[in-house]
mmCIF file of C-alpha atoms in Angstrom:
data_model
loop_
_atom_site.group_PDB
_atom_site.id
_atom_site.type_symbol
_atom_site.label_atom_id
_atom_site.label_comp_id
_atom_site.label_asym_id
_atom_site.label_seq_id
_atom_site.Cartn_x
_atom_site.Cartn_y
_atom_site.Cartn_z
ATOM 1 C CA UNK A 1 -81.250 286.869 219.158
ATOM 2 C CA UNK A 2 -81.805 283.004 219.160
ATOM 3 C CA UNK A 3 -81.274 281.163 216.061
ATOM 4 C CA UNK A 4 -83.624 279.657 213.754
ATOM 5 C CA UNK A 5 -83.937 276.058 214.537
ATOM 6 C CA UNK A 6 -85.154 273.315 211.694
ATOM 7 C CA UNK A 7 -84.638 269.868 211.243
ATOM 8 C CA UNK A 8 -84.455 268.747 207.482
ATOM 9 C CA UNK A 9 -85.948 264.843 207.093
ATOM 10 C CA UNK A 10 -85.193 263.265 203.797
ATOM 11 C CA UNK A 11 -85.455 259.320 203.381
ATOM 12 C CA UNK A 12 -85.588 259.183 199.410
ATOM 13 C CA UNK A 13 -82.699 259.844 197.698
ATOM 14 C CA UNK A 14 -83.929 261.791 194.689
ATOM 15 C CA UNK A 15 -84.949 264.434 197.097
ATOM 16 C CA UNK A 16 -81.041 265.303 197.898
ATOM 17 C CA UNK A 17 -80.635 268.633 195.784
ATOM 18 C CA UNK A 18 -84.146 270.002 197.107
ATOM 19 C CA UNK A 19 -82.595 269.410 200.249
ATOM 20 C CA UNK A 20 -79.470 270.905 199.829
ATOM 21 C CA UNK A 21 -80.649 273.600 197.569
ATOM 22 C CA UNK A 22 -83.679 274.293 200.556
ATOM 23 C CA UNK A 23 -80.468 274.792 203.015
ATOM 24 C CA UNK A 24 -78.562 276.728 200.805
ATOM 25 C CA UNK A 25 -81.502 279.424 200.676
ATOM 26 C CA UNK A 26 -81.930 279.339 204.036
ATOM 27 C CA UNK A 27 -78.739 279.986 204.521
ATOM 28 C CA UNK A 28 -78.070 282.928 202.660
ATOM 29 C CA UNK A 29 -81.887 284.352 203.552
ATOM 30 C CA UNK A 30 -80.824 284.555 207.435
ATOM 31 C CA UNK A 31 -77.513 284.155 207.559
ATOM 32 C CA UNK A 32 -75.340 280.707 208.910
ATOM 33 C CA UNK A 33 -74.755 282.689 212.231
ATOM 34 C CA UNK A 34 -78.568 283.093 212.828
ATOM 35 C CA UNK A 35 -79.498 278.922 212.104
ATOM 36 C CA UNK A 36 -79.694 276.104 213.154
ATOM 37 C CA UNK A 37 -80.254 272.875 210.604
ATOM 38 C CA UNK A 38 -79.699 269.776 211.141
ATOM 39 C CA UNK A 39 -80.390 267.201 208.107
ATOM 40 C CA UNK A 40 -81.714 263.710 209.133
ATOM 41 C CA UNK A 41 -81.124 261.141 206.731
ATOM 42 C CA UNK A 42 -82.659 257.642 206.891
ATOM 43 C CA UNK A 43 -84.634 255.246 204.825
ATOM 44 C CA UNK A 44 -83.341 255.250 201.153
ATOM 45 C CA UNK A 45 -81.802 258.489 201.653
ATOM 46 C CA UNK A 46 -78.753 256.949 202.938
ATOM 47 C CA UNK A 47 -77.557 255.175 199.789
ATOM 48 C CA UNK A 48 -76.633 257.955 198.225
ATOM 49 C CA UNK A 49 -73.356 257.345 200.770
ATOM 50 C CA UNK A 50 -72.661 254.138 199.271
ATOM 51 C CA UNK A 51 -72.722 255.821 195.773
ATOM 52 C CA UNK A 52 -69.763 257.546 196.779
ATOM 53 C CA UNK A 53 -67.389 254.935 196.866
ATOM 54 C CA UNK A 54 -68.375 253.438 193.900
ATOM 55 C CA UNK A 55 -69.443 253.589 190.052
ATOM 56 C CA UNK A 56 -69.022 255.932 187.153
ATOM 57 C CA UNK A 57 -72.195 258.424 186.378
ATOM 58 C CA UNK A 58 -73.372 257.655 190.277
ATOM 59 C CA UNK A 59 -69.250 258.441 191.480
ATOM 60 C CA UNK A 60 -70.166 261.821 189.482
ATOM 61 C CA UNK A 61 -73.314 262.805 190.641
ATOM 62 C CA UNK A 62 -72.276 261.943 194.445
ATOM 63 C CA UNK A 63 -69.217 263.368 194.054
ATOM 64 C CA UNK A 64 -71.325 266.752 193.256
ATOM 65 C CA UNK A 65 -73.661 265.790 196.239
ATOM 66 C CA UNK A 66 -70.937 265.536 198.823
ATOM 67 C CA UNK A 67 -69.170 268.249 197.885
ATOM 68 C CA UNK A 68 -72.605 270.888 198.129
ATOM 69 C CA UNK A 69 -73.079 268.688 201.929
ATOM 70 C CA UNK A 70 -69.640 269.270 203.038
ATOM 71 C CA UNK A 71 -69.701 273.428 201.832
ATOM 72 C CA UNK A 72 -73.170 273.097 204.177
ATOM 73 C CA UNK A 73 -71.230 271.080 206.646
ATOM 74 C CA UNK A 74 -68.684 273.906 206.671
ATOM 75 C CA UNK A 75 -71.027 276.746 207.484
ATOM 76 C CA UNK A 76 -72.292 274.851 210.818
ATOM 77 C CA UNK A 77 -75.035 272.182 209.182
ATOM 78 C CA UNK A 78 -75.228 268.627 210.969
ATOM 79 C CA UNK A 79 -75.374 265.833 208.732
ATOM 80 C CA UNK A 80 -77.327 262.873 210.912
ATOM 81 C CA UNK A 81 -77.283 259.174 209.086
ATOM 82 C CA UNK A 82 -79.582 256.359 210.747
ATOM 83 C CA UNK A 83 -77.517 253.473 211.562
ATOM 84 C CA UNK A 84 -81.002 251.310 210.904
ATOM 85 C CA UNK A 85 -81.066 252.329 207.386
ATOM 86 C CA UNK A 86 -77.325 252.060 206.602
ATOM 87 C CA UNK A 87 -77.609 248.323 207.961
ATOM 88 C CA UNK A 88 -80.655 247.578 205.780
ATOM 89 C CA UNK A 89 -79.033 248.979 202.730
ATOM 90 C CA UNK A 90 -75.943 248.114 203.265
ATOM 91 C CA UNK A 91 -74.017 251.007 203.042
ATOM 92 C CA UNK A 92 -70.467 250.357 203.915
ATOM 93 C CA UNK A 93 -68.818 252.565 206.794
ATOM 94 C CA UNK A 94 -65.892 253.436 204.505
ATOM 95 C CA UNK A 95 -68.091 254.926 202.626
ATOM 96 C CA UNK A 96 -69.375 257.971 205.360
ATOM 97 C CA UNK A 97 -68.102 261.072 205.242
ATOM 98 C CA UNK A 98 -66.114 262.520 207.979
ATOM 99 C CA UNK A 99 -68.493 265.340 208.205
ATOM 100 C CA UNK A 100 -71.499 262.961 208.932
ATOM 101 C CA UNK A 101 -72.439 261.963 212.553
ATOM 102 C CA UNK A 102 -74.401 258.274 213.045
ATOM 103 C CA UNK A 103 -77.722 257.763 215.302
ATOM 104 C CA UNK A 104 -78.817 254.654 216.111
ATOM 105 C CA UNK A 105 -82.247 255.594 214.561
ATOM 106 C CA UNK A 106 -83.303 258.286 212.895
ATOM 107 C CA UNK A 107 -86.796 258.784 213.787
ATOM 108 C CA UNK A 108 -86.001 259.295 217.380
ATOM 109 C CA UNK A 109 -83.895 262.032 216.519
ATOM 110 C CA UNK A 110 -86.266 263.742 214.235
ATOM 111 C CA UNK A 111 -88.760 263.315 217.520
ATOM 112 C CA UNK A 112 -86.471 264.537 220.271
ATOM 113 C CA UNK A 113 -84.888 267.582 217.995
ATOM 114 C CA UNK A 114 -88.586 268.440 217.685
ATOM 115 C CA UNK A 115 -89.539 269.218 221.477
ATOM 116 C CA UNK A 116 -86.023 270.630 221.663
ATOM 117 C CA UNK A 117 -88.204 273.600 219.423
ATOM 118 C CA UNK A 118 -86.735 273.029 215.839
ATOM 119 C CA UNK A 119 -89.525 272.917 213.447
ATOM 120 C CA UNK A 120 -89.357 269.933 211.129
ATOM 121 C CA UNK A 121 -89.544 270.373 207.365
ATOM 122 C CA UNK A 122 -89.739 267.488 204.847
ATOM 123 C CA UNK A 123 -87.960 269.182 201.872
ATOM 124 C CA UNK B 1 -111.854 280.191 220.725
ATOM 125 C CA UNK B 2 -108.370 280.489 219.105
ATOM 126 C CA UNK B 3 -108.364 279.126 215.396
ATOM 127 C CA UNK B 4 -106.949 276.131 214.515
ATOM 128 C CA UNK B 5 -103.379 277.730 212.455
ATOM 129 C CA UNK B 6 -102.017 275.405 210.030
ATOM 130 C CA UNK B 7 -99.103 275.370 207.588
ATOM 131 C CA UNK B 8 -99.461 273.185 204.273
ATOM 132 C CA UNK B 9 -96.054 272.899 202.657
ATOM 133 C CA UNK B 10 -95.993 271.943 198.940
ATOM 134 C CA UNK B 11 -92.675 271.399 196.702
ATOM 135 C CA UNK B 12 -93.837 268.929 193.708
ATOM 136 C CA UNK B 13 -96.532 270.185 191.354
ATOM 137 C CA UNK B 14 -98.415 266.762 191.245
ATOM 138 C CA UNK B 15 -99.381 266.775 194.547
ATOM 139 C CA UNK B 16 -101.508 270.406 194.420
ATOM 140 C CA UNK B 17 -104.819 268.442 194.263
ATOM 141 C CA UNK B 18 -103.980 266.306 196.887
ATOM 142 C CA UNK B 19 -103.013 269.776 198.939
ATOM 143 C CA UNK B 20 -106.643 271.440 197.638
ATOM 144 C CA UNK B 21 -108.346 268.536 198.692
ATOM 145 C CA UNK B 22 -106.830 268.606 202.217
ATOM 146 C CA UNK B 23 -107.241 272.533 202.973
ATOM 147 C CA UNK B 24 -110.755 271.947 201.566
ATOM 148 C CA UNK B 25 -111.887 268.894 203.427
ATOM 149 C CA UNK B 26 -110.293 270.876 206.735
ATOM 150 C CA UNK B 27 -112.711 274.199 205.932
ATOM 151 C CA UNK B 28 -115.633 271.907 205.783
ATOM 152 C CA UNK B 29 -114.515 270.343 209.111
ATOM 153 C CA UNK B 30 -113.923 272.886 211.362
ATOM 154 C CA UNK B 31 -115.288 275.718 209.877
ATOM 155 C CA UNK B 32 -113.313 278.713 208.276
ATOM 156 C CA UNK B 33 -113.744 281.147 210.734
ATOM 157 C CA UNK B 34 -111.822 278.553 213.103
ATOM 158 C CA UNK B 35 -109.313 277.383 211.082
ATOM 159 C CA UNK B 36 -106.370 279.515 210.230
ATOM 160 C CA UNK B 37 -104.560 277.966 206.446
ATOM 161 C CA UNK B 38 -101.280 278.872 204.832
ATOM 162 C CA UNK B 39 -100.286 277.280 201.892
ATOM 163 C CA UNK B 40 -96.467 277.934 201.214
ATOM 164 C CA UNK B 41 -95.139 276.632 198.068
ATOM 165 C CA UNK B 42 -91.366 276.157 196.585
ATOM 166 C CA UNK B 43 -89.252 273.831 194.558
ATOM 167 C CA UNK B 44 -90.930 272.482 191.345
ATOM 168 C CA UNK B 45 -94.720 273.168 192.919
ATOM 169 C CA UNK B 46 -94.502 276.503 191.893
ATOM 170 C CA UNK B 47 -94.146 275.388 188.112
ATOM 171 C CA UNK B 48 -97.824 274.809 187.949
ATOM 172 C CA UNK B 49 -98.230 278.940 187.937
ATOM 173 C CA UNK B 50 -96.416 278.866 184.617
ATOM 174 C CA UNK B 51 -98.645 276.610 183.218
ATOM 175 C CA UNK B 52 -101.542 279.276 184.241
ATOM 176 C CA UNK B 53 -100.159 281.502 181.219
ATOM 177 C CA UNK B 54 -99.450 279.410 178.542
ATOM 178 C CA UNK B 55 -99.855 275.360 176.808
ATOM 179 C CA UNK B 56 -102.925 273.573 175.831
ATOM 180 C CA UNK B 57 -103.422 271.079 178.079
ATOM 181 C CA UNK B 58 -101.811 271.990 181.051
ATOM 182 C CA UNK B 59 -103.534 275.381 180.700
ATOM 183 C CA UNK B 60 -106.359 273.684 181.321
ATOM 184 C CA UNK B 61 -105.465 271.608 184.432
ATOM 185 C CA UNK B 62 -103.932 274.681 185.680
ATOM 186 C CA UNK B 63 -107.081 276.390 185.043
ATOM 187 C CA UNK B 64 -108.917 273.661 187.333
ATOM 188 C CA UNK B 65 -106.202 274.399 189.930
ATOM 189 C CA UNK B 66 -106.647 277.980 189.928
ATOM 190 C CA UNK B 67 -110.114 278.164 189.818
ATOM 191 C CA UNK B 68 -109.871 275.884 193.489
ATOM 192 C CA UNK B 69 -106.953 278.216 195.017
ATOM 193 C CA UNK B 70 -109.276 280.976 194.211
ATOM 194 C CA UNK B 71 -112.183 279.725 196.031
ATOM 195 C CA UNK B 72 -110.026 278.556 198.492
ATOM 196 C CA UNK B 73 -108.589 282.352 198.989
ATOM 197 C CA UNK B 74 -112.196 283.458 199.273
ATOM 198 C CA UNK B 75 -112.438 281.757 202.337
ATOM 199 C CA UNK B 76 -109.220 282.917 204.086
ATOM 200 C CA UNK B 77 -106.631 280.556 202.631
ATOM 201 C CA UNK B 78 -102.891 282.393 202.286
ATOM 202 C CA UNK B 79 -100.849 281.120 199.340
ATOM 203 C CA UNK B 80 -97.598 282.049 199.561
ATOM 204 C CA UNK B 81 -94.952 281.392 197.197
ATOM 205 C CA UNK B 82 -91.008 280.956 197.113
ATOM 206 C CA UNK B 83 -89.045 283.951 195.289
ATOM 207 C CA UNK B 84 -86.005 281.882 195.000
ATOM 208 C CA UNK B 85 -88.321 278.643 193.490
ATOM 209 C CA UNK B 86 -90.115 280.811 190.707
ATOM 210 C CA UNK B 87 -86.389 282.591 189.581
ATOM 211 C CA UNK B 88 -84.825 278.539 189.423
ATOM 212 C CA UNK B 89 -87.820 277.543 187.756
ATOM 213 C CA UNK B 90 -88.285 280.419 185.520
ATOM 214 C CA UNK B 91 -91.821 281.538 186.518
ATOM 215 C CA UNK B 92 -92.794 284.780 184.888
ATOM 216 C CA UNK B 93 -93.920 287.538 187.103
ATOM 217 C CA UNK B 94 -97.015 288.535 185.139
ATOM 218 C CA UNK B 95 -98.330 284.545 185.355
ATOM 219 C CA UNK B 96 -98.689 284.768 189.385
ATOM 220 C CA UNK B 97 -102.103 285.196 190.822
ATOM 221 C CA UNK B 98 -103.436 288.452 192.738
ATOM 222 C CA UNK B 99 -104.260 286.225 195.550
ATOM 223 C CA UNK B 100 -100.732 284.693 195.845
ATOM 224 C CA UNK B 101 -97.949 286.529 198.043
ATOM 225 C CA UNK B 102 -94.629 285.899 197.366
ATOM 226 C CA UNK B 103 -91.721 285.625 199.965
ATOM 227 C CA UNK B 104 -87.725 285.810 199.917
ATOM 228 C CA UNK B 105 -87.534 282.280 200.465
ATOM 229 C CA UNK B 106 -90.042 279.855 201.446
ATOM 230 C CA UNK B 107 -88.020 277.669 203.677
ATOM 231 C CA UNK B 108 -87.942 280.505 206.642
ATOM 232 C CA UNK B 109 -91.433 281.463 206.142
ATOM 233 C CA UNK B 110 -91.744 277.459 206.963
ATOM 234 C CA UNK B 111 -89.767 278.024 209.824
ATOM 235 C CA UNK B 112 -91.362 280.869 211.286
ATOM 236 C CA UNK B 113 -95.033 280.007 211.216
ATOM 237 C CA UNK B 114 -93.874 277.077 213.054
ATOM 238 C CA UNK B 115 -92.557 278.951 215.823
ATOM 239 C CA UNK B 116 -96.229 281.172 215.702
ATOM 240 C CA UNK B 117 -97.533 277.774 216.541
ATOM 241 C CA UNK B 118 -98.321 276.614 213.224
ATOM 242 C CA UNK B 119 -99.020 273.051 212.631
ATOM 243 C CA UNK B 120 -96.997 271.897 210.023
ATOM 244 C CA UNK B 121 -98.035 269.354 207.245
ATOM 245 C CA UNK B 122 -96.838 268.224 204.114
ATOM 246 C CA UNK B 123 -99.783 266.649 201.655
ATOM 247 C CA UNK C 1 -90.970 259.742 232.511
ATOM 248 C CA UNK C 2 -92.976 261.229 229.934
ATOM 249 C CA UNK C 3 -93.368 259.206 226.680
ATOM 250 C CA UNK C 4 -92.432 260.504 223.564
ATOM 251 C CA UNK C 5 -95.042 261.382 221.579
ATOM 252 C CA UNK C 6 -95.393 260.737 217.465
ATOM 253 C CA UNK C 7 -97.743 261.618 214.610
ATOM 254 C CA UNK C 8 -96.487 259.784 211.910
ATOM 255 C CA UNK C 9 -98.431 261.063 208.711
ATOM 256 C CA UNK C 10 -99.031 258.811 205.305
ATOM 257 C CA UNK C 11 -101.314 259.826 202.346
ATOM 258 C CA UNK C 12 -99.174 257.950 199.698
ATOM 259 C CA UNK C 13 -100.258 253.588 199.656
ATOM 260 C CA UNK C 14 -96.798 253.409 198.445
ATOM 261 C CA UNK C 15 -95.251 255.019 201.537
ATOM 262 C CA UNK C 16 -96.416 252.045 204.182
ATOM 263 C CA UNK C 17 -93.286 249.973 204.127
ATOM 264 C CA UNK C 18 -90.580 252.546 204.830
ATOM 265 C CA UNK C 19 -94.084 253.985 207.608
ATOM 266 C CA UNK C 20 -94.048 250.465 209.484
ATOM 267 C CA UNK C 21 -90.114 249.989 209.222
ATOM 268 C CA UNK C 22 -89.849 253.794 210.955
ATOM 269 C CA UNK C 23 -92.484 252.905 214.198
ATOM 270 C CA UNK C 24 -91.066 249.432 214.304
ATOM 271 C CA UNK C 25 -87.321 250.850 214.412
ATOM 272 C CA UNK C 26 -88.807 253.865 217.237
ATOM 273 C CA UNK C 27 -90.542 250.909 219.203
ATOM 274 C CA UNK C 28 -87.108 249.091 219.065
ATOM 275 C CA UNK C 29 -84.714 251.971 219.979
ATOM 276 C CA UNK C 30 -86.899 253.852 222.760
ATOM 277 C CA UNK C 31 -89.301 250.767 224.281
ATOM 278 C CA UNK C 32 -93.582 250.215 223.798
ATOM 279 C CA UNK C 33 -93.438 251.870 226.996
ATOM 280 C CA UNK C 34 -91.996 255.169 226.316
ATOM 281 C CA UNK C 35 -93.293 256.277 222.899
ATOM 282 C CA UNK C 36 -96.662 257.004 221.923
ATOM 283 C CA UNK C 37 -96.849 256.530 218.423
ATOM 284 C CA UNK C 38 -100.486 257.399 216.311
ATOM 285 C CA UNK C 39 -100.213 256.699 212.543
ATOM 286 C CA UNK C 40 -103.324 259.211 210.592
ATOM 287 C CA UNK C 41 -103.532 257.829 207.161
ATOM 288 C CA UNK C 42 -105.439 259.625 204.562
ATOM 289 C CA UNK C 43 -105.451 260.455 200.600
ATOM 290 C CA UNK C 44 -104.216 257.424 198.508
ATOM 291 C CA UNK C 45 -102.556 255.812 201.559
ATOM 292 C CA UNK C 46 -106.626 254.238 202.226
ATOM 293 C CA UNK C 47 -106.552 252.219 199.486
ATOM 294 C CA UNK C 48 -104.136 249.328 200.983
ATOM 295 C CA UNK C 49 -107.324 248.640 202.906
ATOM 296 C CA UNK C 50 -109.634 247.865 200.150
ATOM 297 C CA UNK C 51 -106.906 245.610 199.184
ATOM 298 C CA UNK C 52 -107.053 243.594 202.253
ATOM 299 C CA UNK C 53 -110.641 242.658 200.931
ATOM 300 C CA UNK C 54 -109.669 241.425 197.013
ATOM 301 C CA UNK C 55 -107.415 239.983 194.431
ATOM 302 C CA UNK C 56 -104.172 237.623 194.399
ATOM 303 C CA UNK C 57 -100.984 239.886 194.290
ATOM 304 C CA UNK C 58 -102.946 242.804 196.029
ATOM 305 C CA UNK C 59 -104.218 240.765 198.744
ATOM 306 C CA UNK C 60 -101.024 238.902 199.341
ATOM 307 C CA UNK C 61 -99.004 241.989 199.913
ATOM 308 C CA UNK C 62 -101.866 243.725 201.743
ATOM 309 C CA UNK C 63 -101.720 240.511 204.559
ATOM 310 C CA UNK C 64 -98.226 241.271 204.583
ATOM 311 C CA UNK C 65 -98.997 244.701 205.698
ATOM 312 C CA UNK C 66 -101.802 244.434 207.942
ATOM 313 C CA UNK C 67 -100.007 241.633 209.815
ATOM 314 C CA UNK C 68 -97.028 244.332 210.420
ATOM 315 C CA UNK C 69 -99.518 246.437 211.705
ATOM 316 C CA UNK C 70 -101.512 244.449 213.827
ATOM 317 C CA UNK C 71 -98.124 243.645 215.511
ATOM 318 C CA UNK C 72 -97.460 247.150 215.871
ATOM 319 C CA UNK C 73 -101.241 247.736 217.265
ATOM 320 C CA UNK C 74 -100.827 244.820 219.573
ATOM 321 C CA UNK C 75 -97.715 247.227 221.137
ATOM 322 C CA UNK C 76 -99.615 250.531 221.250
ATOM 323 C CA UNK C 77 -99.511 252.184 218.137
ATOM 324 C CA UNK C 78 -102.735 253.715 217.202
ATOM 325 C CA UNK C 79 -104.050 253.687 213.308
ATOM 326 C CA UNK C 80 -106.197 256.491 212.062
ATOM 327 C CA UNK C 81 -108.090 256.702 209.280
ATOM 328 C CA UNK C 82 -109.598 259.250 207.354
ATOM 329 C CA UNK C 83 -113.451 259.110 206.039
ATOM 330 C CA UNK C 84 -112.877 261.539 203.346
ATOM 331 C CA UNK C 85 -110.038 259.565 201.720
ATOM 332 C CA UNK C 86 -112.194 255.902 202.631
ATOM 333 C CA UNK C 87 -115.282 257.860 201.063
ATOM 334 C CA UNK C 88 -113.283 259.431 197.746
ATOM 335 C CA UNK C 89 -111.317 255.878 197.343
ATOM 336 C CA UNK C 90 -114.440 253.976 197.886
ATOM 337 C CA UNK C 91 -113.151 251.644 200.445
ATOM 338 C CA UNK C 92 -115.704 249.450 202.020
ATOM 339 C CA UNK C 93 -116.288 249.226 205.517
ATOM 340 C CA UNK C 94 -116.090 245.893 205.772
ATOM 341 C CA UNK C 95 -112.225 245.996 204.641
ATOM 342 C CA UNK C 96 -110.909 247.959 207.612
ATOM 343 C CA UNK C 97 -108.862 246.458 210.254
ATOM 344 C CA UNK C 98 -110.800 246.145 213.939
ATOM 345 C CA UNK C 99 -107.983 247.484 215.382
ATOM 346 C CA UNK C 100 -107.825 250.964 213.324
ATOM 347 C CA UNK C 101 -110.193 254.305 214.013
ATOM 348 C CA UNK C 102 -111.991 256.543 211.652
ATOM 349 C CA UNK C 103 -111.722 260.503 212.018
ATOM 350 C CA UNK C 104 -113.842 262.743 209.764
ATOM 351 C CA UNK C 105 -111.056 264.111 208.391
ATOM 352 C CA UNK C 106 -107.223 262.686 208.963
ATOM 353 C CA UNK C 107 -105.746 266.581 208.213
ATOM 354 C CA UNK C 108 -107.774 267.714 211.334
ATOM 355 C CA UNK C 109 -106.494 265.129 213.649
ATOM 356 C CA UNK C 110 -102.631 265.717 212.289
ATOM 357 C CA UNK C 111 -103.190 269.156 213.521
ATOM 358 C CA UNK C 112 -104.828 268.432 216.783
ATOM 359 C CA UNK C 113 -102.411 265.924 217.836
ATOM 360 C CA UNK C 114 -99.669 268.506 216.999
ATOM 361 C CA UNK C 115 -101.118 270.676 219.755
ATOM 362 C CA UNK C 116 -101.340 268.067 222.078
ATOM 363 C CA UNK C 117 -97.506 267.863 221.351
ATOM 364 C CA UNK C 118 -97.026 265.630 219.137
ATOM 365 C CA UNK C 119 -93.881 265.810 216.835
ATOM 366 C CA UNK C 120 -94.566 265.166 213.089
ATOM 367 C CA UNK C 121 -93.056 262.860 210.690
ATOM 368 C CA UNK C 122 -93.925 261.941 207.777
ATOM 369 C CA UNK C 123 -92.422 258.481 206.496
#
């Protein structure tokens, strides 16, 4: 049987645990060998990255973050960034996690994934 | 003709009016015998079927709500909620409304009507 | 080649910004002449039009806007606007831009354009 396809958008950065928590369900309702998800991150959904290297309550809460992505990451979900929106907020490269793959815009990808047949859901 | 199919996806309680408005304003354009609606809802939109059962206020709004899902159901709309979003948020069984059908998890259903050539859109 | 084809789908006034930085960034990455881009605003996303007509602040920011987006119209993009949300929002006719359309209803044409192939995004 072909796997579920879906593309997860998120470009705010309070929406991170409704994504994460949206691809954990799925997940565990079909089964990681049955979908496909790949999250695209742009906008202001990409500073959460820059969180990571730095702070005290925002270290915390991205530490907690990163470690939910890369458990995702490790049952076969692609992390996307937009390079657009990590130039226009400045996130530092050291600050990306292995597990995270760079476009050079985000909203292509979101298009092209799209009439590749994933369905697109804004969690 | 074929009807017009249409998923309306809904995960923050504040924005059910703007989601009545829409399936409402798209009855009165195309008809409801040529228009085919599914409302699925998850995350913290399905908090506003607590509020049916209890509260003063929010009763009250959530009677207004209601009372616009139910018309809305009259005329063919499907309102289908998230198992896994009522258990995280606590929403007792007894609160949901006859009309409403509840799923596993409301991500996939997402998924799937997609791929039954649902339109998808988030209001 | 085909072009790439894009709804991109706004209903918050808030939302325009991060809307106009996405097609800008898609019109930068792919070429004018390969994308297809139709922006259907509707809800609260209206109102930025009324403010093109009034006030200090309002008006300043709102010429900041429509001058993005005449840019963008003066490279293809298309700007749709609901009558419902221009009715329920009271904008006057007089406010809107000569280079945007009005649909009856902005939820119709979101789903239409889907079936014509258009991916969906909403910004």
């Amino acid at each position: 049987m072909e796997r579920l396809k879906v593309l997860l958008h998120i470009n705010e950065a309070s929406r991170w645990p409704a994504l994460l928590t949206g691809a954990a369900n799925l997940v565990n309702d079909v089964g990681p060998e049955k979908i496909a998800i790949e999250v695209v991150a742009n906008g202001e959904a990409v500073t959460v990255f820059a969180n990571f290297g730095q702070g005290a309550a925002e270290a915390a809460s991205g530490a907690v973050l990163r470690g939910e992505m890369e458990r995702l990451a490790g049952v076969g979900v692609d992390f996307v960034l937009c390079r657009n929106a990590l130039a226009m907020y400045s996130v530092p490269g050291h600050c990306l996690p292995s597990f995270a793959r760079v476009v050079p815009a985000g909203i292509t990808e979101i298009i092209r994934k799209q009439l590749q047949g994933y369905a697109y859901v804004k969690p």
